[in-house]
Short mmCIF file of C-alpha atoms in Angstrom, two decimals:
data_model
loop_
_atom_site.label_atom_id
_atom_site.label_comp_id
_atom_site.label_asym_id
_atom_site.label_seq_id
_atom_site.Cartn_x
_atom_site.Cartn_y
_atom_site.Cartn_z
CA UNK A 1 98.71 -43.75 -63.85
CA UNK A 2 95.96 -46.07 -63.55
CA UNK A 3 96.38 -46.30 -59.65
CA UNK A 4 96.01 -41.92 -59.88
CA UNK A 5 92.15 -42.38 -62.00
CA UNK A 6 91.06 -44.92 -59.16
CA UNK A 7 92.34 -43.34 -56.00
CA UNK A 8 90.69 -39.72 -57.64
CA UNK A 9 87.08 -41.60 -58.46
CA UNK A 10 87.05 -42.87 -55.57
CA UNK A 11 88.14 -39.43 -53.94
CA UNK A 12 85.10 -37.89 -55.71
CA UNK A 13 82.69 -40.46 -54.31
CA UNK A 14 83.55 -40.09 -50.91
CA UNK A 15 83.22 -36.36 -51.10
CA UNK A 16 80.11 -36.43 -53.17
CA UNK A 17 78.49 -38.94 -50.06
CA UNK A 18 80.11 -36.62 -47.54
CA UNK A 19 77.73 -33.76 -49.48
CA UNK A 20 74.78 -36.07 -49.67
CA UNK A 21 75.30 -36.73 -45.91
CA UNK A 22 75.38 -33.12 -45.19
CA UNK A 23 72.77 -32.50 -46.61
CA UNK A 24 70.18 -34.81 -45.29
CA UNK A 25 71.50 -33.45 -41.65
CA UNK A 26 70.89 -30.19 -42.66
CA UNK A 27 66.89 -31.15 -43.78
CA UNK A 28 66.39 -33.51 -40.82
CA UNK A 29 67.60 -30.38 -38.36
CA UNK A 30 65.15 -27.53 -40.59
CA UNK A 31 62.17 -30.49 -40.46
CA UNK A 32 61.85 -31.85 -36.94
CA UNK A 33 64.83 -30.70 -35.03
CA UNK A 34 64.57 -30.82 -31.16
CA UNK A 35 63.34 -27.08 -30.97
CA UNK A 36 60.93 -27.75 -33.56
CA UNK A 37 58.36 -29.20 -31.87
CA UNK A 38 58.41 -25.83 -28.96
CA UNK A 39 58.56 -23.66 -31.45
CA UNK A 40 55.44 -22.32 -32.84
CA UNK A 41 55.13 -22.32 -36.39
CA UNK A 42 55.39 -19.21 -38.42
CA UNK A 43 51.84 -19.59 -39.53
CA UNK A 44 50.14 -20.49 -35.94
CA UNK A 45 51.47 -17.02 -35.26
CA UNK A 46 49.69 -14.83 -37.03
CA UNK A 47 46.55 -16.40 -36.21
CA UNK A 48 46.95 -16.69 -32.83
CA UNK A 49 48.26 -12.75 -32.27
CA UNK A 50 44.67 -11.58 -35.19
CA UNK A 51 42.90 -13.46 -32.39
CA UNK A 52 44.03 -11.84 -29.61
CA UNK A 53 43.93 -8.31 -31.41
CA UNK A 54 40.51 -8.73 -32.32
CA UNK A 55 39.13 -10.27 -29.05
CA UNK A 56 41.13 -6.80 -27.39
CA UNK A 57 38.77 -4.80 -29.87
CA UNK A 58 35.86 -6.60 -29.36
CA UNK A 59 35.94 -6.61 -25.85
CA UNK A 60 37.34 -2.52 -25.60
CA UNK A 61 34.32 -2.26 -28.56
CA UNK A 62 32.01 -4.21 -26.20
CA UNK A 63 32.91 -1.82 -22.63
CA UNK A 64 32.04 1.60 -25.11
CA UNK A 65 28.36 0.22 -26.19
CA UNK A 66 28.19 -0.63 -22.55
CA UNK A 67 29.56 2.51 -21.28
CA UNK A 68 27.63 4.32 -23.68
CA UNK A 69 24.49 2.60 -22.50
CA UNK A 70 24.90 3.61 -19.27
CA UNK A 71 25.10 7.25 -20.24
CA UNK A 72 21.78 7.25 -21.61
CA UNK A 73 19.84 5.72 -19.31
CA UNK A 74 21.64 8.00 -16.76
CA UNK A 75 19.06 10.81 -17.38
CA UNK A 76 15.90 8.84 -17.99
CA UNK A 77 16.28 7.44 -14.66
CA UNK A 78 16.38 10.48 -13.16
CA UNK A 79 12.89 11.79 -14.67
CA UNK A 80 9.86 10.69 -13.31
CA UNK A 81 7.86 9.07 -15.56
CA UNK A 82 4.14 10.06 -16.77
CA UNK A 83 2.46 7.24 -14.64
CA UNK A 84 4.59 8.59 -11.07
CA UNK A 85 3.82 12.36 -11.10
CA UNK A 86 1.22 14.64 -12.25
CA UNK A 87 1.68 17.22 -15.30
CA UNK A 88 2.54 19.53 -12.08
CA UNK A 89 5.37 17.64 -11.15
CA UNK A 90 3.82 16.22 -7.94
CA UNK A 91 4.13 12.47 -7.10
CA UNK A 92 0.36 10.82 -6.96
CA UNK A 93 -1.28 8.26 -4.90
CA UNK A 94 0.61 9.81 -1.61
CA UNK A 95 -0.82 12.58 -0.48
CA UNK A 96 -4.25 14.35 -1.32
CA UNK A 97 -3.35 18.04 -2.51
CA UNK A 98 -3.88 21.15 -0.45
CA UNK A 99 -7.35 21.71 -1.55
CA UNK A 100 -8.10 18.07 -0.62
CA UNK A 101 -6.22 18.69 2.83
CA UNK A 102 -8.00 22.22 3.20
CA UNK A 103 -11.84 20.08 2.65
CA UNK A 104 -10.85 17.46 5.16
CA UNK A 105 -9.71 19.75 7.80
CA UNK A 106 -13.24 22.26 7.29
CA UNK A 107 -15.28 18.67 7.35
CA UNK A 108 -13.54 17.88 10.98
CA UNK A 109 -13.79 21.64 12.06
CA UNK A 110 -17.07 22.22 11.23
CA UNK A 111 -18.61 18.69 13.10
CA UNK A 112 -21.00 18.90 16.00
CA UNK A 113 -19.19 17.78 19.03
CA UNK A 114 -19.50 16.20 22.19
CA UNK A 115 -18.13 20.22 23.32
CA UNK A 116 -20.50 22.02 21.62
CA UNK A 117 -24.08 20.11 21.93
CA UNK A 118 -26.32 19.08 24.49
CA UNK A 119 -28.08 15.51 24.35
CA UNK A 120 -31.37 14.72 25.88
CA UNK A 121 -33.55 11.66 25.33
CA UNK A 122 -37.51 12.19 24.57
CA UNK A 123 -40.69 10.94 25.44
CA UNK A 124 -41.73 7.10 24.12
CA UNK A 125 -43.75 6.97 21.12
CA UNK A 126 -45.36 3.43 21.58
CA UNK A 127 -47.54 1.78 18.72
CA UNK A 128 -48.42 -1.48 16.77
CA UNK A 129 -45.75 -2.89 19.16
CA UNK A 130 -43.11 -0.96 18.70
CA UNK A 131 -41.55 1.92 20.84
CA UNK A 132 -39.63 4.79 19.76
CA UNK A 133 -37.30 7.14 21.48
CA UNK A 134 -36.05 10.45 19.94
CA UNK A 135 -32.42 11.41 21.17
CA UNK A 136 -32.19 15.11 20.88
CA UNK A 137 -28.84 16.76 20.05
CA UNK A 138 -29.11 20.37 20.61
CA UNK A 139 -26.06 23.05 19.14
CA UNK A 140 -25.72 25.23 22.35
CA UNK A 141 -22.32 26.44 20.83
CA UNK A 142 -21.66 30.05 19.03
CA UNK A 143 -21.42 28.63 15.25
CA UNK A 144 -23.49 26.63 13.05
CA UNK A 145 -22.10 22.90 12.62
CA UNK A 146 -23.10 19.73 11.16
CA UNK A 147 -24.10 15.97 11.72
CA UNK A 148 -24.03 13.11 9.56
CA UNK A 149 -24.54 9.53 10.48
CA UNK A 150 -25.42 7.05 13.05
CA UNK A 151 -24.60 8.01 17.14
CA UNK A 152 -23.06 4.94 19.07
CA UNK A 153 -25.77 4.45 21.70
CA UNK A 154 -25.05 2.22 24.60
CA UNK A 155 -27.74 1.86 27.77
CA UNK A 156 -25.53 1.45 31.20
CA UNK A 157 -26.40 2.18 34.97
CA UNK A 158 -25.13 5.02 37.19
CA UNK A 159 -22.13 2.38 38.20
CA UNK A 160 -21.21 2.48 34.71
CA UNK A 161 -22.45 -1.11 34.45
CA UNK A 162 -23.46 -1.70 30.68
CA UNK A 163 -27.32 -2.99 30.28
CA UNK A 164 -27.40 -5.51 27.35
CA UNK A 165 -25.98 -4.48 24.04
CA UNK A 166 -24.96 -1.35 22.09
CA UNK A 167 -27.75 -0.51 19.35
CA UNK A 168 -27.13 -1.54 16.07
CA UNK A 169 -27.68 0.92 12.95
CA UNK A 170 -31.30 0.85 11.47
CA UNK A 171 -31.53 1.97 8.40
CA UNK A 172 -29.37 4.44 5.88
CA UNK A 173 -27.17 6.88 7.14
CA UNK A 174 -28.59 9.77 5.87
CA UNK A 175 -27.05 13.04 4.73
CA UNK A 176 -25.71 15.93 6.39
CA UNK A 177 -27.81 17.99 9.19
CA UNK A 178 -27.14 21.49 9.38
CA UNK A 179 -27.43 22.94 12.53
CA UNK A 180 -26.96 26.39 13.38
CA UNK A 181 -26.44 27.71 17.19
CA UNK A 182 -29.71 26.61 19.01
CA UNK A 183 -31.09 24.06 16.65
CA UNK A 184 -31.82 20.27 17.07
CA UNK A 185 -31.53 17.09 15.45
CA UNK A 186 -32.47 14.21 16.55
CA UNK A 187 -31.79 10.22 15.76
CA UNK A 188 -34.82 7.41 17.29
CA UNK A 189 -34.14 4.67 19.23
CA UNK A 190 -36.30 1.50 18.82
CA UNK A 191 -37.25 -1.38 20.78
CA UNK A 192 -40.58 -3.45 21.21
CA UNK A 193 -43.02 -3.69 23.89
CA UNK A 194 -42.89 -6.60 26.29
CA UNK A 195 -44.88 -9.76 25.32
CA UNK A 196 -44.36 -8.97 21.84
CA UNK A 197 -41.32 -11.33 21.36
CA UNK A 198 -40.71 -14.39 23.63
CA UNK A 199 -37.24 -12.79 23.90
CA UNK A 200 -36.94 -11.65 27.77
CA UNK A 201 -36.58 -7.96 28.30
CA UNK A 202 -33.29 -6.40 29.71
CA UNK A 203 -33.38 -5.11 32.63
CA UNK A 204 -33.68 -1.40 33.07
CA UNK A 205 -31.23 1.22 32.57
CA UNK A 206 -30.28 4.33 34.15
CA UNK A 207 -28.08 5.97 31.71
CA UNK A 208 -27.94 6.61 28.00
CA UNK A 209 -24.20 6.42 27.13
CA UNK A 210 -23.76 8.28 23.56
CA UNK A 211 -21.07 9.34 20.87
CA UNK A 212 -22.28 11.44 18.40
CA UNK A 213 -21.72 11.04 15.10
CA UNK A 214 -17.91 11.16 14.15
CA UNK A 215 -16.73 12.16 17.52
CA UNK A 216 -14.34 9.99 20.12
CA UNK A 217 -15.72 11.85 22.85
CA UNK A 218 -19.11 10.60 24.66
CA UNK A 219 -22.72 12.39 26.15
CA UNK A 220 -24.96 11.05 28.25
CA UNK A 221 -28.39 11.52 29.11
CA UNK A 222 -31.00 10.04 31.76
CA UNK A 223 -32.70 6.51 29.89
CA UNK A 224 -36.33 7.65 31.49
CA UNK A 225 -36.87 3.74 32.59
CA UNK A 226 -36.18 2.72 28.97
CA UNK A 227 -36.09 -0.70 28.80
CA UNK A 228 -35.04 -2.90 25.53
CA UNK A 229 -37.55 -6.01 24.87
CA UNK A 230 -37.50 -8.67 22.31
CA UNK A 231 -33.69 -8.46 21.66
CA UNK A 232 -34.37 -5.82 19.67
CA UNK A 233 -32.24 -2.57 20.01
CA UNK A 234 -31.53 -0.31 17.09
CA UNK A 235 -30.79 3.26 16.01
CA UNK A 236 -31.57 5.34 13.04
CA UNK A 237 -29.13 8.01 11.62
CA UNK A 238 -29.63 11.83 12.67
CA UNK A 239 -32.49 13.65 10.98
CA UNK A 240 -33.29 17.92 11.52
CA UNK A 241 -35.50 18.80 14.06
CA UNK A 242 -36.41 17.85 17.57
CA UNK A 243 -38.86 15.44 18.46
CA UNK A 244 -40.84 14.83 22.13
#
C-alpha cells in the first residue's frame, strides 16, 4: 500500500513536469520560433499597407491637381495677351497697318526721279571768298512730285574718273519741295576761291555725277570748269525755285 502512494506521487510529478515542459515549448515556438523572425508582425502590417494606400492617393490626388492644371492653362495659352495684339486682334511691332503701308507707298510714288527730271548746273556766284553753284532739278514729267533732302553730288571726268571727293551735306535737310510739271528746285554747291586756303585745289572736272534725293538712280550734268579749292566741298539740301 505504501509502495501504490509513492509510485502514484511520483506518477503525478512526472506528468505535471511533462505539462510544464510542454508548455514552455509551446511559448518558446509562439515567441521566437524560426518563422518568427520572416514573418512580419501583425502590427508592422497595417502600417506598412495605410502607407502604401495613402502614398497611392496622394500621388493619384497629386496627377488630378496636375492634370487639372494643365487644363486651365490650356486656353490661356492659346489667347494672345493684351501686350502681343491690338484691341483689333492684330499682332504689333511687325508690320505697319494698311494705312501706314498705303502712306509709304504714295511717299515713294510721288518722289522726283532720276526718270522724270532734268538736272543742270548754274552759273558761279563768287563772293567774300566763297563760290556757289546752283544745281537745277527741273520736273519735265506729266505730274507734280516732290523732293526732300540732300542730292549725292560727286565731280568725275568724261572717263568716269572721280575728281577728289563726294560733297558732304551743309546744313539742314530741309522740308519737302513741291514741284509740279515744269517747275525747279534747286540745291548749291560750295567751294572757295583759290588762294583762300593753303589747301591745293583739285584739279578740274568735266562731269557732275548726281543722285537726287531718295533715288538709286543717277543724273549728270556738264561741271562748267568747276573746280573745288581749299578742301572744301559741300552741298545744301533742295530749296523751290531755280537759280542762275
Amino acid at each position: 500500500m505504501s509502495l501504490t502512494i509513492k509510485t502514484l506521487g511520483r506518477g503525478r510529478r512526472v506528468a505535471a513536469g511533462s505539462l510544464i515542459a510542454v508548455a514552455a515549448l509551446a511559448l518558446t515556438a509562439c515567441e521566437g520560433g524560426p518563422d518568427a523572425a520572416s514573418r512580419p508582425s501583425s502590427a508592422a502590417a497595417p502600417a506598412s499597407s495605410h502607407d502604401k494606400a495613402s502614398g497611392g492617393s496622394s500621388s493619384s490626388h497629386g496627377s488630378a491637381e496636375s492634370s487639372g492644371a494643365k487644363a486651365q492653362s490650356s486656353p490661356g495659352a492659346q489667347r494672345p495677351s493684351a501686350k502681343a495684339a491690338t484691341p483689333g486682334g492684330k499682332p504689333t511691332g511687325k508690320a505697319p497697318s494698311a494705312a501706314e503701308a498705303h502712306t509709304s507707298t504714295q511717299a515713294a510714288s510721288d518722289r522726283c526721279t532720276a526718270a522724270n527730271m532734268s538736272l543742270r548746273l548754274g552759273a558761279a556766284d563768287a563772293g567774300a571768298g566763297n563760290i556757289r553753284y546752283p544745281l537745277v532739278f527741273t520736273n519735265k514729267g506729266t505730274k507734280a512730285c516732290s523732293l526732300r533732302g540732300f542730292p549725292g553730288v560727286s565731280l568725275i571726268n568724261r572717263d568716269g574718273s572721280p575728281v577728289g571727293k563726294p560733297a558732304t551735306r551743309d546744313g539742314g535737310a530741309g522740308g519737302v519741295v513741291r514741284l509740279q510739271p515744269g517747275q525747279s528746285a534747286h540745291a548749291l554747291l560750295h567751294t572757295l576761291n583759290e588762294g583762300v586756303s593753303d589747301t591745293p585745289c583739285w584739279g578740274k572736272s568735266q562731269i557732275v555725277f548726281v543722285y537726287p534725293p531718295g533715288s538709286k538712280e543717277s543724273m549728270t550734268t556738264g561741271s562748267r570748269g568747276l573746280r573745288v579749292c581749299g578742301g572744301r566741298f559741300e552741298v545744301t539740301a533742295v530749296e523751290a525755285g531755280a537759280l542762275g
